[in-house]
Amino acid sequence: MSIQKIARLAGVSVATVSRVINHSGSVKPHNRERVLAAIEESNYQPNLLARQLRTARSYMILVLVSNIANPFCAEVVKGIEEEAEKNGYRILLCNTGSDMARSRSALTLLSGKIVDGIITMDAFSKLPELTTMIGQAPWVQCAEYADEGSVSCVGINDIDASQYVIQHLINRGRQRIALINHDLSYKYARLRERGYNSVLEQNGHGWRAVEYASELSFDAGRTAMETLLRADERPDAVFAVSDTLAAGALLAIAQAGLTMPDDIAVVGFDGTPLAEMVSPQLSTVAQPSLQIGRKAVSLLLNKIDNPDTPAERVMMDWRFIERASA
Amino acid sequence: MSIQKIARLAGVSVATVSRVINHSGSVKPHNRERVLAAIEESNYQPNLLARQLRTARSYMILVLVSNIANPFCAEVVKGIEEEAEKNGYRILLCNTGSDMARSRSALTLLSGKIVDGIITMDAFSKLPELTTMIGQAPWVQCAEYADEGSVSCVGINDIDASQYVIQHLINRGRQRIALINHDLSYKYARLRERGYNSVLEQNGHGWRAVEYASELSFDAGRTAMETLLRADERPDAVFAVSDTLAAGALLAIAQAGLTMPDDIAVVGFDGTPLAEMVSPQLSTVAQPSLQIGRKAVSLLLNKIDNPDTPAERVMMDWRFIERASA
DNA sequence: CTGAAAGCGCTTACAG
DNA sequence: CTGAAAGCGCTTACAG
């Protein structure tokens, strides 16, 4: 069923049918009626591929995330989708699992003109090749600071947030504060570690212990915590850079027969619903996840409409939520 | 940068360039070299829209979920993506939030030929209009039994699983077993409630209490449990149809000063990582989420390749995991 | 093994 | 207000 057939049915040209469908130009009421009737009668649906090919505009954006099962990530994606929907855009979600091949494969959608732009929530420092693939296409990095190039980004001030957490723990009298961090190829992981180190240094604390989780999962958090507990000097506080990791830490601590926060205080990150589900409930740094997602879309759409816009780096507000764990 | 330019650069016809790109037909080595060189030199990327329009095949599938933040849902989506990737397909994810307008808008991608087929994880009984929109297009319902029409489905036997849970609780001496269910427009919600009722009846238990959560969230679970606790006769066991709901119930019970499983036993559903994160850890019905997702894709691709295949209804195995909560 | 040509289903100047 | 025609960038019989 094509626009041709509708034109024939309605007794007009394809141009007129197109004008009716797109509300462009003006069409004599009588003809509009006939076209509408023909569309109705034949249950016609325009072929979007043809339209997109012709207009070189797809109204779709690609979203690359490393792990959709991470609740923070899921919230950001919801924000992205909301704002995209509001502007007539669709999202194409790709869960890369930080896998190079999957990411590369997804990026062919960009170069193949299937999408108008891309939002990423993944680490790119290790992957210069991907950066090259994206080239000059509209691109926003989400919840991951981009300090170079023409890519925009939106997130929070990770150093400040991290410093706040460590200072909070020091004020509570904690002496041996450990860090459960993510892979350092993530910029935010480097920034939070920098905040951790700077405050400890500033306060004359020499004790350090950092474990790196291979992914933002419950199991990785538990494993990291178990390692920390096996050390000669046990930490009396742990700062995990994700609520999911912190949840894993809670279990390891409980299984070691220790109590929280007395033996060990625990602080998470992200402020996801998960932080309220575990016990003790997690103190955490709440990120405005929905807003981050929405802002990422508005930056991207602005770039799509105005390709000459310079890159923007937006910092959103965060806040510390104090609960029973620390 | 189009195939035309490459042809000119390489001094061959566009047909030859196309043959090289698609490894179809045979091309004299010398010409192949030249084409490859031209592609390399100009960093050419084929326009996928044009290809898809021409071949009437997009190698994309639409996935409609009601709430991607639900961990079970996220797992299924991972399975879908894995299998799709393996077969050269991409997924277009749409988080409908059970919103009619969003669902309808997403379905234009189907009628607009942007995708080759659709996998849904949402309730459709309330939405005959959407069913009409999908029409005869390849469609698989995931984790939701479809008992009519030409739509295939893959899930577990919800009645059996539910019956098993209730029988387990009865065997443990529970007298007043409550159910925290989801919206009955979901087929699985109706089936699990049927299992609940049948076993209680069979065992001569007259006591019933059912609460309906408006969505599969922690808060909805907590609210439902609070309502159950306010009743004159408190339940001594609760079966929630999702781990997320059960997690909310755990908090409500703990906040009421009751202990688990002594005062109240709790059983969840899905077998997500969340069930291990909460305390007490949840007894739950584990669904093979990744496999469900994978199977959904293979059913769908089969339907795409062989449109005359009759609808299939696949039941996967589930298993009960016993933990501290019940 | 290769190329000229038709055609996928649209949109959009352009001329009237 | 309307239509004939060009063209978006591909693929694929068809003829040679």
XYZ file of C-alpha atoms (C1' of nucleotides) in Angstrom:
684
model
C 0.000 0.000 0.000
C 1.778 3.101 -1.196
C 1.081 6.770 -1.614
C 0.617 6.021 -5.312
C -2.396 3.859 -4.646
C -3.933 6.453 -2.390
C -3.446 9.070 -5.067
C -5.183 6.862 -7.605
C -8.009 6.039 -5.218
C -8.566 9.683 -4.365
C -8.144 10.832 -7.932
C -5.344 13.297 -7.141
C -1.567 13.347 -7.490
C 0.885 11.909 -5.011
C 2.017 15.437 -4.203
C -1.446 16.286 -2.964
C -1.612 13.151 -0.860
C 1.745 14.016 0.638
C 0.533 17.516 1.451
C -2.488 16.167 3.257
C -0.450 13.682 5.249
C 2.144 16.239 6.276
C -0.202 19.195 6.698
C 2.098 21.131 4.403
C 0.989 23.585 1.748
C -2.704 23.973 1.271
C -5.194 21.598 -0.248
C -8.729 22.294 -1.366
C -11.132 20.938 1.265
C -12.857 18.714 -1.235
C -9.602 17.048 -2.212
C -8.471 16.716 1.373
C -11.706 14.869 2.161
C -11.177 12.473 -0.693
C -7.601 11.755 0.314
C -8.542 11.237 3.940
C -11.309 8.907 2.868
C -8.958 6.911 0.694
C -6.435 6.623 3.517
C -9.117 5.518 5.919
C -10.617 3.040 3.525
C -7.363 1.351 2.629
C -5.873 1.614 6.099
C -2.821 3.248 4.623
C 0.332 3.809 6.708
C 3.153 5.845 5.229
C 6.447 4.065 4.763
C 8.756 5.761 7.224
C 11.894 4.412 5.617
C 11.093 6.188 2.387
C 10.280 9.395 4.169
C 13.458 9.270 6.217
C 15.570 8.514 3.194
C 14.085 11.418 1.330
C 14.257 13.953 4.161
C 17.544 12.697 5.600
C 15.982 12.860 9.006
C 14.942 9.869 11.072
C 13.741 11.354 14.365
C 15.472 8.515 16.127
C 18.381 8.639 18.516
C 20.712 5.874 19.516
C 21.301 5.277 23.216
C 24.330 3.234 24.171
C 24.425 1.950 27.743
C 26.805 -0.508 29.321
C 24.259 -2.235 31.527
C 20.565 -1.574 31.425
C 20.048 -3.748 34.498
C 21.743 -1.121 36.623
C 18.882 0.803 38.231
C 20.543 4.194 37.844
C 21.010 3.517 34.187
C 17.396 2.448 33.809
C 16.233 5.701 35.406
C 18.360 7.820 33.114
C 17.009 5.934 30.131
C 13.486 6.667 31.316
C 14.338 10.349 31.394
C 15.829 10.138 27.932
C 12.791 8.411 26.579
C 10.372 10.848 28.156
C 12.067 13.885 26.694
C 12.603 12.229 23.335
C 8.948 11.276 23.131
C 7.944 14.813 23.974
C 9.925 16.059 20.989
C 8.712 13.459 18.547
C 11.864 11.365 18.734
C 12.263 7.642 19.258
C 15.150 5.937 20.951
C 17.070 2.918 19.841
C 18.577 1.306 22.908
C 21.713 -0.762 22.742
C 23.009 -2.569 25.784
C 26.700 -2.941 25.019
C 27.839 -4.754 28.131
C 30.960 -2.655 27.525
C 31.624 -4.977 24.626
C 33.631 -3.420 21.856
C 32.082 -5.442 19.042
C 28.539 -4.704 20.198
C 29.302 -1.006 20.444
C 30.867 -0.910 17.022
C 27.975 -2.766 15.523
C 25.520 -0.337 17.107
C 27.416 2.606 15.722
C 26.776 1.482 12.164
C 23.250 2.728 12.808
C 24.734 6.180 13.149
C 26.890 6.048 10.077
C 24.066 4.319 8.233
C 21.804 7.318 8.870
C 19.303 5.297 10.848
C 19.575 7.747 13.725
C 20.071 11.486 13.929
C 22.349 11.456 16.944
C 23.673 9.461 19.865
C 23.659 9.492 23.653
C 26.189 7.329 25.441
C 26.518 6.139 29.027
C 29.662 4.171 28.591
C 33.407 4.678 28.929
C 35.180 5.888 25.823
C 38.680 6.598 26.994
C 39.694 3.041 26.174
C 37.967 3.164 22.840
C 39.343 5.860 20.581
C 38.132 3.851 17.612
C 34.531 4.373 18.609
C 35.115 8.073 19.020
C 36.403 8.129 15.461
C 33.341 6.253 14.252
C 31.048 8.820 15.803
C 33.059 11.553 14.179
C 31.229 14.842 13.964
C 27.765 13.391 14.459
C 25.627 14.910 17.224
C 26.723 13.207 20.428
C 26.058 13.690 24.136
C 27.765 11.788 26.908
C 25.511 11.125 29.843
C 26.592 10.814 33.481
C 30.180 10.762 32.305
C 32.238 13.912 32.063
C 33.792 14.627 28.664
C 36.676 16.993 28.958
C 37.748 17.224 25.390
C 36.554 17.280 21.823
C 33.257 18.409 20.450
C 31.115 16.109 22.560
C 28.668 17.591 25.048
C 28.031 16.008 28.391
C 25.686 16.173 31.340
C 26.264 14.778 34.806
C 27.113 15.890 38.314
C 30.307 17.158 39.890
C 31.742 13.797 40.865
C 34.708 15.203 42.743
C 32.552 17.375 44.987
C 30.127 14.554 45.726
C 32.883 12.124 46.543
C 34.645 14.635 48.765
C 31.436 15.281 50.625
C 30.969 11.586 51.355
C 34.500 11.078 52.620
C 34.367 14.188 54.773
C 31.063 12.979 56.198
C 32.634 9.665 57.178
C 35.651 11.396 58.720
C 33.365 13.671 60.714
C 31.669 10.553 62.036
C 35.028 9.408 63.359
C 35.851 6.810 60.717
C 39.557 6.045 60.511
C 39.934 3.503 57.728
C 37.759 4.391 54.791
C 37.853 2.037 51.831
C 36.648 2.703 48.299
C 34.860 0.248 46.037
C 35.302 1.792 42.636
C 34.402 0.928 39.073
C 36.777 0.382 36.182
C 39.006 3.442 35.841
C 38.335 3.712 32.142
C 35.197 5.512 33.309
C 35.942 9.143 33.824
C 33.542 9.341 36.749
C 35.469 6.553 38.468
C 38.689 8.531 38.181
C 37.024 11.690 39.441
C 35.461 10.026 42.458
C 38.726 8.382 43.356
C 40.404 11.762 43.123
C 37.844 13.192 45.550
C 38.428 10.251 47.895
C 42.190 10.739 47.897
C 42.135 14.486 48.230
C 39.978 14.563 51.338
C 41.908 11.802 53.066
C 45.133 13.591 52.317
C 43.758 16.905 53.452
C 42.777 15.348 56.758
C 46.094 13.617 57.258
C 44.678 10.124 56.834
C 47.302 7.806 55.428
C 45.166 4.656 55.317
C 43.898 3.676 51.867
C 42.167 0.668 50.370
C 40.641 0.632 46.909
C 38.979 -2.285 45.166
C 37.834 -2.207 41.557
C 34.607 -3.912 40.559
C 34.592 -5.317 37.068
C 30.958 -4.332 36.589
C 28.241 -2.546 38.501
C 26.630 -5.659 39.887
C 25.645 -7.033 43.250
C 28.120 -9.901 42.931
C 30.996 -7.648 42.000
C 30.255 -5.512 45.049
C 30.143 -8.519 47.312
C 33.407 -9.884 45.946
C 35.139 -6.537 46.367
C 33.956 -6.273 49.932
C 35.085 -9.792 50.745
C 38.547 -8.873 49.543
C 38.574 -5.782 51.730
C 37.494 -7.841 54.740
C 40.281 -10.352 54.237
C 42.972 -7.676 54.597
C 44.991 -7.423 57.806
C 43.490 -4.100 58.676
C 39.767 -4.109 58.149
C 38.116 -0.857 57.018
C 35.613 0.783 59.368
C 33.852 2.496 56.475
C 33.259 1.773 52.791
C 32.272 4.103 50.021
C 30.951 2.291 46.940
C 30.445 4.251 43.731
C 27.087 2.616 43.010
C 24.157 1.506 45.137
C 24.266 -1.885 43.481
C 27.886 -2.388 44.512
C 27.047 -1.132 48.000
C 24.218 -3.675 48.232
C 26.738 -6.415 47.547
C 29.030 -4.976 50.199
C 26.215 -5.040 52.752
C 25.749 -8.741 52.259
C 29.467 -9.499 52.555
C 29.638 -7.496 55.770
C 26.583 -9.169 57.250
C 27.864 -12.600 56.315
C 31.159 -11.809 58.049
C 29.132 -11.336 61.213
C 29.791 -7.611 61.432
C 27.188 -4.965 62.143
C 26.433 -1.769 60.299
C 27.097 1.006 60.878
C 28.861 0.176 64.138
C 31.608 -2.053 62.775
C 31.509 -0.702 59.252
C 29.658 2.266 57.781
C 28.594 1.968 54.148
C 27.756 4.699 51.656
C 26.438 4.117 48.156
C 25.998 6.280 45.104
C 23.163 7.149 42.697
C 20.189 7.336 45.036
C 18.275 4.554 43.318
C 15.198 2.860 44.810
C 17.520 -0.025 45.628
C 19.122 2.064 48.376
C 15.842 1.905 50.264
C 15.262 -1.768 49.638
C 18.307 -3.126 51.398
C 18.892 -3.235 55.105
C 20.294 -1.276 56.658
C 19.013 1.323 54.229
C 21.852 2.992 52.385
C 23.183 6.476 52.820
C 23.864 7.561 49.280
C 24.555 10.402 46.885
C 21.352 11.014 44.961
C 21.784 11.915 41.316
C 18.899 13.577 39.455
C 18.719 10.665 37.048
C 15.540 11.586 35.181
C 16.715 15.155 34.708
C 20.120 14.005 33.525
C 18.424 11.923 30.864
C 16.109 14.719 29.844
C 18.894 17.268 29.689
C 20.982 14.935 27.554
C 18.180 14.814 25.012
C 17.686 18.551 24.924
C 21.400 19.109 24.397
C 21.371 16.543 21.623
C 18.341 17.905 19.823
C 19.816 21.357 19.984
C 22.969 20.039 18.360
C 20.959 18.246 15.692
C 19.051 21.387 14.814
C 22.072 23.657 15.088
C 25.150 21.693 14.110
C 27.419 24.643 14.825
C 26.504 24.813 18.507
C 29.681 24.402 20.553
C 29.899 21.514 23.016
C 28.276 22.117 26.378
C 29.184 20.578 29.716
C 26.287 20.639 32.136
C 26.585 19.926 35.848
C 23.402 18.997 37.677
C 22.798 19.190 41.429
C 23.288 16.163 43.647
C 22.429 15.679 47.285
C 23.534 13.402 50.071
C 20.828 11.263 51.628
C 21.622 10.050 55.096
C 20.141 6.743 56.148
C 20.950 3.982 58.608
C 24.050 2.560 56.910
C 26.349 5.516 57.666
C 29.016 10.055 0.243
C 27.056 7.601 -1.841
C 27.595 4.417 -3.750
C 27.638 6.566 -6.878
C 30.764 8.355 -5.830
C 32.493 5.137 -4.947
C 31.624 3.777 -8.350
C 33.101 6.819 -10.010
C 36.200 6.720 -7.851
C 36.791 3.063 -8.570
C 35.911 3.384 -12.220
C 33.179 0.731 -12.092
C 29.377 0.702 -12.009
C 27.286 1.016 -8.885
C 26.174 -2.564 -9.401
C 29.726 -3.747 -8.990
C 30.214 -1.691 -5.872
C 27.037 -3.151 -4.448
C 28.258 -6.648 -5.211
C 31.498 -6.040 -3.389
C 29.775 -4.588 -0.365
C 27.266 -7.400 -0.118
C 29.568 -10.227 -1.158
C 26.977 -11.167 -3.735
C 27.721 -12.341 -7.229
C 31.321 -12.445 -8.265
C 33.636 -9.610 -9.030
C 37.001 -9.716 -10.769
C 39.725 -9.435 -8.115
C 41.177 -6.366 -9.737
C 37.881 -4.511 -9.585
C 37.213 -5.651 -6.067
C 40.547 -4.177 -5.014
C 39.735 -0.869 -6.598
C 36.317 -0.703 -4.967
C 37.700 -1.620 -1.586
C 40.383 1.024 -1.963
C 37.827 3.663 -2.900
C 35.669 2.749 0.081
C 38.643 2.893 2.399
C 39.904 6.158 1.004
C 36.615 7.981 1.224
C 35.546 6.342 4.479
C 32.282 5.330 2.857
C 29.428 3.926 4.926
C 26.391 2.556 3.118
C 23.112 4.296 3.781
C 21.070 1.714 5.639
C 17.789 3.494 5.070
C 18.146 3.155 1.340
C 19.107 -0.479 1.608
C 16.196 -1.228 3.891
C 13.746 0.587 1.684
C 14.950 -1.316 -1.317
C 15.042 -4.752 0.277
C 11.970 -4.236 2.446
C 13.925 -5.685 5.328
C 15.275 -3.714 8.245
C 16.816 -6.337 10.514
C 15.387 -4.470 13.449
C 12.787 -5.581 15.935
C 10.668 -3.494 18.208
C 10.547 -4.420 21.891
C 7.703 -2.997 23.934
C 8.081 -3.219 27.707
C 5.964 -1.641 30.386
C 8.800 -0.865 32.779
C 12.438 -1.354 31.986
C 13.388 -0.530 35.573
C 11.889 -3.832 36.674
C 14.874 -6.168 37.033
C 13.102 -9.177 35.534
C 12.214 -7.112 32.526
C 15.789 -5.886 32.173
C 17.041 -9.469 32.200
C 14.609 -10.576 29.533
C 15.637 -7.627 27.402
C 19.260 -8.678 27.762
C 18.336 -12.111 26.480
C 16.439 -10.590 23.598
C 19.336 -8.383 22.685
C 21.854 -11.203 22.856
C 19.925 -13.440 20.529
C 19.034 -10.610 18.192
C 22.662 -9.558 17.943
C 23.665 -13.117 17.195
C 21.307 -13.139 14.222
C 22.269 -9.760 12.890
C 19.221 -8.002 14.276
C 19.003 -4.808 16.264
C 16.377 -3.974 18.827
C 14.409 -0.810 19.236
C 13.327 -0.579 22.835
C 10.245 1.299 23.886
C 9.361 1.736 27.535
C 5.630 2.282 27.419
C 4.916 2.725 31.113
C 1.694 0.937 30.109
C 0.730 4.199 28.471
C -1.627 3.821 25.564
C -0.383 6.827 23.622
C 3.244 5.768 23.940
C 2.424 2.259 22.806
C 0.464 3.474 19.852
C 3.213 5.839 18.851
C 5.772 3.045 19.044
C 3.637 0.838 16.843
C 3.877 3.285 13.973
C 7.422 1.972 13.638
C 5.900 -1.368 12.776
C 3.383 -0.079 10.271
C 6.027 2.299 8.938
C 8.262 -0.661 8.068
C 11.035 0.474 10.368
C 11.048 -2.903 12.061
C 10.489 -6.436 10.838
C 8.589 -7.630 13.868
C 7.686 -6.996 17.475
C 8.152 -8.523 20.913
C 5.910 -7.290 23.698
C 6.051 -7.625 27.474
C 2.934 -5.715 28.246
C -0.748 -6.402 28.808
C -2.911 -6.327 25.716
C -6.253 -7.529 26.914
C -7.296 -3.973 27.706
C -5.971 -2.710 24.422
C -7.689 -4.346 21.466
C -6.796 -1.307 19.405
C -3.116 -2.076 19.646
C -3.749 -5.654 18.638
C -5.459 -4.342 15.537
C -2.523 -2.083 14.796
C -0.112 -4.985 14.920
C -2.373 -6.904 12.609
C -0.678 -9.785 10.880
C 2.873 -8.576 11.489
C 5.289 -11.018 13.152
C 4.637 -10.739 16.880
C 5.726 -12.633 19.978
C 4.410 -12.011 23.456
C 7.013 -12.501 26.111
C 6.397 -13.676 29.679
C 2.700 -13.244 29.072
C 0.548 -16.063 27.850
C -1.415 -15.428 24.672
C -4.329 -17.784 24.346
C -5.820 -16.611 21.129
C -5.042 -15.211 17.727
C -1.977 -15.666 15.623
C 0.459 -14.342 18.183
C 3.136 -16.615 19.572
C 4.245 -16.465 23.170
C 6.910 -17.737 25.500
C 6.787 -17.840 29.279
C 6.341 -20.253 32.118
C 3.353 -22.130 33.439
C 2.121 -19.461 35.833
C -0.616 -21.581 37.343
C 1.740 -24.401 38.244
C 4.303 -22.049 39.744
C 1.733 -20.219 41.788
C 0.198 -23.459 43.023
C 3.588 -24.712 44.069
C 4.235 -21.610 46.163
C 0.883 -21.739 47.937
C 1.216 -25.447 48.630
C 4.688 -24.835 50.031
C 3.333 -22.212 52.411
C 0.494 -24.484 53.487
C 2.941 -27.302 54.110
C 4.866 -24.932 56.351
C 1.734 -24.502 58.428
C 0.652 -21.101 57.190
C -3.031 -20.408 57.749
C -3.692 -16.983 56.295
C -1.902 -16.553 52.983
C -2.304 -13.218 51.241
C -1.553 -12.399 47.612
C -0.004 -9.196 46.321
C -0.898 -9.266 42.660
C -0.406 -7.033 39.660
C -3.101 -5.431 37.547
C -5.443 -8.162 36.278
C -5.226 -6.911 32.717
C -2.026 -8.957 32.691
C -2.781 -12.515 31.812
C -0.042 -13.790 34.103
C -1.680 -11.947 37.006
C -4.954 -13.738 36.343
C -3.236 -17.102 36.027
C -1.276 -16.742 39.247
C -4.369 -15.681 41.114
C -6.149 -18.718 39.761
C -3.333 -20.930 41.094
C -3.570 -19.202 44.464
C -7.308 -19.733 44.716
C -7.308 -23.309 43.517
C -4.778 -24.565 46.057
C -6.420 -22.770 48.963
C -9.751 -24.186 47.951
C -8.353 -27.659 47.506
C -6.920 -27.514 51.011
C -10.096 -26.205 52.560
C -8.683 -22.810 53.410
C -11.382 -20.170 53.362
C -9.193 -17.222 54.252
C -8.333 -14.898 51.327
C -6.712 -11.498 50.978
C -5.641 -10.046 47.661
C -4.133 -6.633 47.055
C -3.437 -5.232 43.592
C -0.326 -3.193 42.989
C -0.702 -0.491 40.372
C 2.819 -1.114 39.090
C 5.707 -3.448 39.775
C 7.554 -1.101 42.093
C 8.975 -1.165 45.577
C 6.564 1.535 46.741
C 3.544 -0.234 45.339
C 4.605 -3.391 47.177
C 5.058 -1.548 50.411
C 1.685 0.158 50.119
C -0.062 -3.116 49.360
C 1.548 -4.768 52.368
C 0.602 -1.889 54.649
C -2.994 -2.335 53.613
C -2.820 -6.049 54.358
C -1.340 -5.339 57.782
C -4.110 -2.919 58.678
C -6.789 -5.573 58.261
C -8.422 -7.135 61.309
C -6.906 -10.482 60.603
C -3.268 -10.177 59.671
C -1.848 -12.653 57.146
C 0.886 -15.007 58.312
C 2.246 -15.387 54.795
C 2.388 -13.264 51.665
C 2.970 -14.265 48.085
C 3.952 -11.331 45.854
C 3.995 -11.813 42.097
C 7.282 -9.953 41.667
C 10.485 -9.709 43.687
C 10.257 -5.928 43.551
C 6.804 -5.992 45.133
C 8.027 -8.502 47.704
C 10.923 -6.194 48.583
C 8.414 -3.468 49.378
C 6.426 -5.908 51.466
C 9.538 -6.805 53.474
C 10.037 -3.202 54.454
C 6.421 -2.710 55.475
C 6.573 -5.834 57.624
C 9.839 -4.812 59.266
C 8.518 -1.327 59.950
C 5.454 -2.835 61.599
C 7.845 -4.475 64.044
C 7.125 -7.984 62.839
C 9.724 -10.632 62.100
C 10.166 -12.825 59.065
C 9.517 -15.608 58.544
C 8.189 -16.191 62.068
C 5.348 -13.668 62.052
C 4.973 -13.520 58.315
C 6.563 -15.580 55.568
C 7.183 -13.853 52.240
C 7.626 -15.331 48.778
C 8.527 -13.368 45.682
C 8.527 -14.114 41.978
C 11.020 -13.888 39.104
C 14.260 -14.893 40.794
C 16.008 -11.617 40.091
C 19.289 -10.569 41.757
C 17.154 -8.319 43.934
C 15.848 -11.366 45.788
C 19.341 -11.884 47.167
C 19.943 -8.260 47.998
C 17.168 -7.803 50.505
C 17.032 -9.200 53.978
C 15.804 -11.622 54.786
C 16.695 -13.020 51.392
C 13.617 -13.900 49.415
C 12.256 -17.290 48.569
C 11.130 -16.893 45.005
C 10.081 -18.564 41.769
C 13.005 -18.277 39.392
C 12.112 -17.670 35.779
C 14.692 -18.380 33.083
C 14.671 -14.752 32.023
C 17.562 -14.773 29.570
C 16.243 -17.893 27.878
C 12.752 -16.458 27.671
C 14.180 -13.453 25.859
C 16.263 -15.584 23.557
C 13.418 -17.903 22.735
C 11.151 -14.975 21.967
C 13.627 -13.791 19.367
C 14.015 -17.176 17.757
C 10.243 -17.581 17.508
C 9.996 -14.133 15.993
C 12.760 -14.606 13.441
C 11.223 -17.869 12.406
C 7.931 -16.102 11.840
C 9.644 -13.350 9.869
C 11.360 -15.844 7.606
C 8.340 -18.118 7.308
C 5.221 -15.999 7.571
C 2.986 -19.036 7.332
C 4.306 -20.644 10.497
C 1.413 -21.136 12.900
C 1.585 -19.449 16.312
C 3.591 -21.293 18.938
C 3.129 -21.203 22.695
C 6.288 -22.151 24.526
C 6.467 -22.967 28.216
C 9.861 -22.778 29.847
C 10.933 -24.417 33.109
C 10.792 -22.524 36.368
C 12.095 -23.511 39.773
C 11.398 -22.563 43.351
C 14.334 -21.153 45.289
C 14.006 -21.448 49.022
C 15.693 -18.778 51.112
C 15.260 -17.256 54.562
C 12.009 -15.365 53.958
C 9.752 -18.411 53.745
C 32.061 -10.937 -14.851
C 29.807 -6.271 -15.766
C 26.765 -2.196 -16.540
C 22.412 0.319 -17.779
C 18.129 0.751 -15.977
C 14.117 0.113 -13.181
C 12.199 0.723 -8.907
C 11.581 0.740 -3.443
C 7.996 4.975 -1.472
C 8.399 8.982 -0.321
C 9.138 14.798 -0.528
C 9.767 19.025 -2.763
C 11.107 22.654 -5.797
C 9.029 24.173 -10.033
C 5.765 25.574 -13.374
C 1.240 26.434 -14.193
C -4.271 25.142 -5.253
C -2.270 21.240 -8.162
C 0.583 17.848 -10.816
C 4.674 16.100 -13.466
C 9.134 15.107 -12.496
C 13.452 14.720 -10.159
C 15.869 12.553 -6.729
C 17.129 10.444 -1.796
C 20.821 5.864 -2.096
C 20.443 1.689 -2.539
C 19.532 -3.588 -4.923
C 18.588 -6.634 -8.532
C 16.799 -8.835 -12.584
C 18.312 -8.534 -17.280
C 21.124 -8.440 -21.264
C 25.507 -8.790 -22.885
